[in-house]
């Protein structure tokens, strides 16, 4: 029994890294080495290797560069998500092009990270991705939110209560359950219960789908 508990305590998130730049792959491996809960199981330099290594290792998380020579990371992400929807994929890039943000969401990515962020920010963000807390960083969520507000009308005819719409807005802005609870002066469990109701009403499976749905349908907008 003790051995089983110890085994569970050291369970790791199995990570596949895909980037066409050697130094970038090394840097990402180094960042992940700071956190024992992450284990790099494979490293690829293009989409073909990404697809092959995904089949071989079935990672929990893929860190996928957007720009690669043969097929970009966005299309590679789409293909992987079609075959393995449970695998979490985070796009990595040096660009803050809003078009890439949209495409990442549409192709099923769970997150979006800039290469110039600090290692501590990377690790904190990836931990929240694994726990299904924050699909996108707050800054990126704000960009997407602002852009969609220009493209989509705000629809008040929706099956959510005012409180649920309020929580949906905070989720789309990238806040965790704990941060939402603080903003609304309610318990974290109450936030979780509201999210369960929202997901059930919209027939969605998780927080990532909820955020994507909110953006694409213009259900949330900047204050």
Coordinates of C-alpha atoms in Angstrom, one line a residue:
X1 CA 0.0 0.0 0.0
X2 CA 2.8 2.4 0.9
X3 CA 4.6 1.7 -2.4
X4 CA 1.4 2.3 -4.3
X5 CA 0.9 5.7 -2.6
X6 CA 4.5 6.6 -3.4
X7 CA 4.0 5.6 -7.0
X8 CA 0.9 7.8 -7.3
X9 CA 2.7 10.7 -5.7
X10 CA 5.4 10.8 -8.4
X11 CA 3.0 10.4 -11.4
X12 CA 4.3 12.7 -14.1
X13 CA 2.8 14.6 -17.0
X14 CA 4.3 13.0 -20.1
X15 CA 5.2 15.8 -22.6
X16 CA 6.1 15.8 -26.3
X17 CA 8.0 18.8 -27.6
X18 CA 7.8 19.8 -31.3
X19 CA 9.9 22.6 -32.6
X20 CA 12.0 23.0 -35.7
X21 CA 14.7 24.9 -33.9
X22 CA 17.3 22.9 -32.0
X23 CA 18.0 25.6 -29.4
X24 CA 14.3 26.1 -28.8
X25 CA 13.8 22.4 -28.1
X26 CA 16.8 22.4 -25.7
X27 CA 15.4 25.5 -23.9
X28 CA 12.0 24.0 -23.4
X29 CA 13.5 20.7 -22.1
X30 CA 15.5 22.7 -19.6
X31 CA 12.4 24.7 -18.5
X32 CA 10.5 21.5 -17.9
X33 CA 13.4 19.9 -16.0
X34 CA 12.8 22.5 -13.2
X35 CA 9.4 20.8 -12.4
X36 CA 9.5 17.1 -11.5
X37 CA 5.8 16.7 -12.4
X38 CA 6.8 17.0 -16.1
X39 CA 8.6 14.3 -18.0
X40 CA 9.7 14.8 -21.6
X41 CA 9.0 11.5 -23.5
X42 CA 9.7 12.7 -27.0
X43 CA 11.2 15.6 -29.0
X44 CA 10.3 16.3 -32.7
X45 CA 11.4 18.9 -35.2
X46 CA 8.5 18.8 -37.7
X47 CA 4.9 17.7 -38.2
X48 CA 5.7 14.2 -39.5
X49 CA 7.7 13.5 -36.3
X50 CA 4.9 15.1 -34.2
X51 CA 2.4 12.6 -35.7
X52 CA 4.7 9.6 -35.4
X53 CA 5.8 10.4 -31.8
X54 CA 2.2 11.0 -30.7
X55 CA 1.2 7.6 -32.0
X56 CA 4.3 6.0 -30.3
X57 CA 4.2 7.7 -26.9
X58 CA 0.6 9.0 -26.5
X59 CA 1.7 12.0 -24.4
X60 CA -0.5 13.8 -21.9
X61 CA 0.6 17.2 -23.3
X62 CA 2.2 18.4 -26.5
X63 CA 4.1 21.7 -26.8
X64 CA 3.7 22.6 -30.5
X65 CA 5.6 25.3 -32.4
X66 CA 3.3 27.1 -34.8
X67 CA 5.8 27.7 -37.6
X68 CA 7.4 24.6 -39.1
X69 CA 8.7 24.0 -42.6
X70 CA 6.6 21.1 -43.8
X71 CA 3.2 21.6 -42.2
X72 CA 2.5 24.3 -39.6
X73 CA 1.7 23.5 -36.0
X74 CA -1.9 24.6 -36.3
X75 CA -2.7 22.0 -39.0
X76 CA -0.7 19.4 -37.1
X77 CA -2.7 20.1 -34.0
X78 CA -5.9 19.7 -35.9
X79 CA -4.9 16.3 -37.2
X80 CA -3.7 15.1 -33.7
X81 CA -6.9 16.3 -32.0
X82 CA -9.1 14.5 -34.6
X83 CA -7.3 11.3 -33.7
X84 CA -6.6 11.9 -30.0
X85 CA -9.0 14.5 -28.6
X86 CA -7.9 13.8 -25.0
X87 CA -4.3 15.0 -25.6
X88 CA -3.8 18.5 -24.5
X89 CA -1.9 20.8 -26.9
X90 CA -0.3 24.1 -26.2
X91 CA 0.9 26.2 -29.1
X92 CA 4.3 27.9 -28.6
X93 CA 5.4 31.0 -30.7
X94 CA 7.2 34.3 -30.8
X95 CA 4.2 35.9 -32.5
X96 CA 1.2 37.6 -31.0
X97 CA -0.7 37.6 -34.3
X98 CA -4.4 37.5 -33.4
X99 CA -5.1 35.3 -36.4
X100 CA -2.9 32.6 -34.9
X101 CA -4.8 32.8 -31.7
X102 CA -8.1 32.2 -33.5
X103 CA -6.7 29.3 -35.5
X104 CA -5.3 27.7 -32.3
X105 CA -8.7 27.7 -30.7
X106 CA -10.4 26.5 -33.9
X107 CA -8.0 23.6 -34.2
X108 CA -8.5 22.5 -30.7
X109 CA -5.5 23.8 -28.8
X110 CA -5.8 24.1 -25.0
X111 CA -3.4 26.9 -24.7
X112 CA -1.0 29.4 -26.2
X113 CA 2.5 30.4 -24.9
X114 CA 5.0 33.0 -26.0
X115 CA 8.6 31.7 -26.1
X116 CA 9.9 34.9 -24.4
X117 CA 8.0 34.3 -21.2
X118 CA 10.0 33.4 -18.0
X119 CA 10.5 29.7 -17.1
X120 CA 8.4 30.3 -13.9
X121 CA 5.5 31.7 -16.0
X122 CA 5.7 28.7 -18.4
X123 CA 5.6 26.2 -15.5
X124 CA 2.8 27.9 -13.7
X125 CA 0.7 28.2 -16.9
X126 CA 1.3 24.5 -17.9
X127 CA 0.3 23.4 -14.4
X128 CA -3.0 25.2 -14.9
X129 CA -3.5 23.7 -18.3
X130 CA -3.1 20.2 -16.9
X131 CA -5.6 20.9 -14.2
X132 CA -8.1 22.4 -16.7
X133 CA -8.0 25.7 -14.9
X134 CA -6.9 28.3 -17.5
X135 CA -7.2 27.6 -21.2
X136 CA -5.4 30.8 -22.2
X137 CA -3.3 33.3 -20.3
X138 CA -5.1 36.4 -19.2
X139 CA -3.4 38.7 -21.7
X140 CA -4.1 36.3 -24.6
X141 CA -7.7 35.8 -23.5
X142 CA -8.1 39.5 -23.4
X143 CA -6.9 39.9 -27.0
X144 CA -9.2 37.2 -28.3
X145 CA -12.1 38.6 -26.3
X146 CA -11.6 42.1 -27.7
X147 CA -11.3 40.9 -31.3
X148 CA -14.4 38.7 -31.1
X149 CA -16.3 41.6 -29.7
X150 CA -15.7 43.4 -32.9
X151 CA -16.8 40.5 -35.1
X152 CA -19.8 39.1 -33.2
X153 CA -22.9 40.7 -31.8
X154 CA -23.5 40.2 -28.1
X155 CA -26.4 37.9 -27.6
X156 CA -28.6 38.4 -24.5
X157 CA -31.0 35.6 -25.6
X158 CA -29.1 32.7 -23.9
X159 CA -30.1 30.0 -21.4
X160 CA -27.7 31.3 -18.7
X161 CA -28.6 33.2 -15.5
X162 CA -27.0 36.6 -14.9
X163 CA -24.6 35.1 -12.4
X164 CA -23.6 32.3 -14.9
X165 CA -23.0 34.9 -17.6
X166 CA -20.8 36.8 -15.2
X167 CA -18.8 33.7 -14.4
X168 CA -18.5 32.9 -18.1
X169 CA -17.0 36.3 -18.6
X170 CA -14.4 35.8 -16.0
X171 CA -13.6 32.3 -17.4
X172 CA -13.1 33.8 -20.8
X173 CA -10.7 36.4 -19.4
X174 CA -8.5 33.6 -18.1
X175 CA -9.2 33.6 -14.4
X176 CA -9.0 30.5 -12.3
X177 CA -11.9 29.2 -10.1
X178 CA -10.2 30.7 -7.0
X179 CA -9.7 34.1 -8.7
X180 CA -13.3 34.2 -9.8
X181 CA -14.4 33.3 -6.3
X182 CA -12.4 36.2 -4.9
X183 CA -13.8 38.6 -7.5
X184 CA -17.4 37.7 -6.8
X185 CA -17.0 37.1 -3.1
X186 CA -18.3 33.6 -3.2
X187 CA -16.8 30.2 -2.4
X188 CA -14.6 28.3 -4.9
X189 CA -17.1 25.4 -4.7
X190 CA -19.9 27.7 -5.7
X191 CA -17.9 28.7 -8.8
X192 CA -17.4 25.0 -9.6
X193 CA -21.1 24.3 -9.2
X194 CA -22.0 27.2 -11.5
X195 CA -19.5 26.0 -14.1
X196 CA -21.1 22.5 -14.0
X197 CA -24.5 24.0 -14.6
X198 CA -23.2 26.1 -17.5
X199 CA -21.5 23.1 -19.1
X200 CA -24.7 21.1 -18.8
X201 CA -26.9 23.8 -20.2
X202 CA -24.6 24.3 -23.2
X203 CA -24.0 20.5 -23.7
X204 CA -20.2 21.0 -23.4
X205 CA -17.6 18.7 -21.8
X206 CA -15.0 21.0 -20.2
X207 CA -13.8 24.5 -19.6
X208 CA -11.8 24.7 -22.8
X209 CA -14.8 24.0 -24.9
X210 CA -16.7 26.5 -22.9
X211 CA -14.2 29.2 -23.5
X212 CA -14.0 28.4 -27.2
X213 CA -17.8 28.4 -27.5
X214 CA -18.0 31.8 -25.7
X215 CA -15.5 33.4 -28.0
X216 CA -17.0 32.0 -31.2
X217 CA -20.5 33.0 -30.3
X218 CA -19.7 36.4 -29.0
X219 CA -21.3 35.6 -25.6
X220 CA -18.7 37.7 -23.7
X221 CA -17.3 41.1 -24.4
X222 CA -14.8 43.5 -22.7
X223 CA -16.2 45.7 -20.0

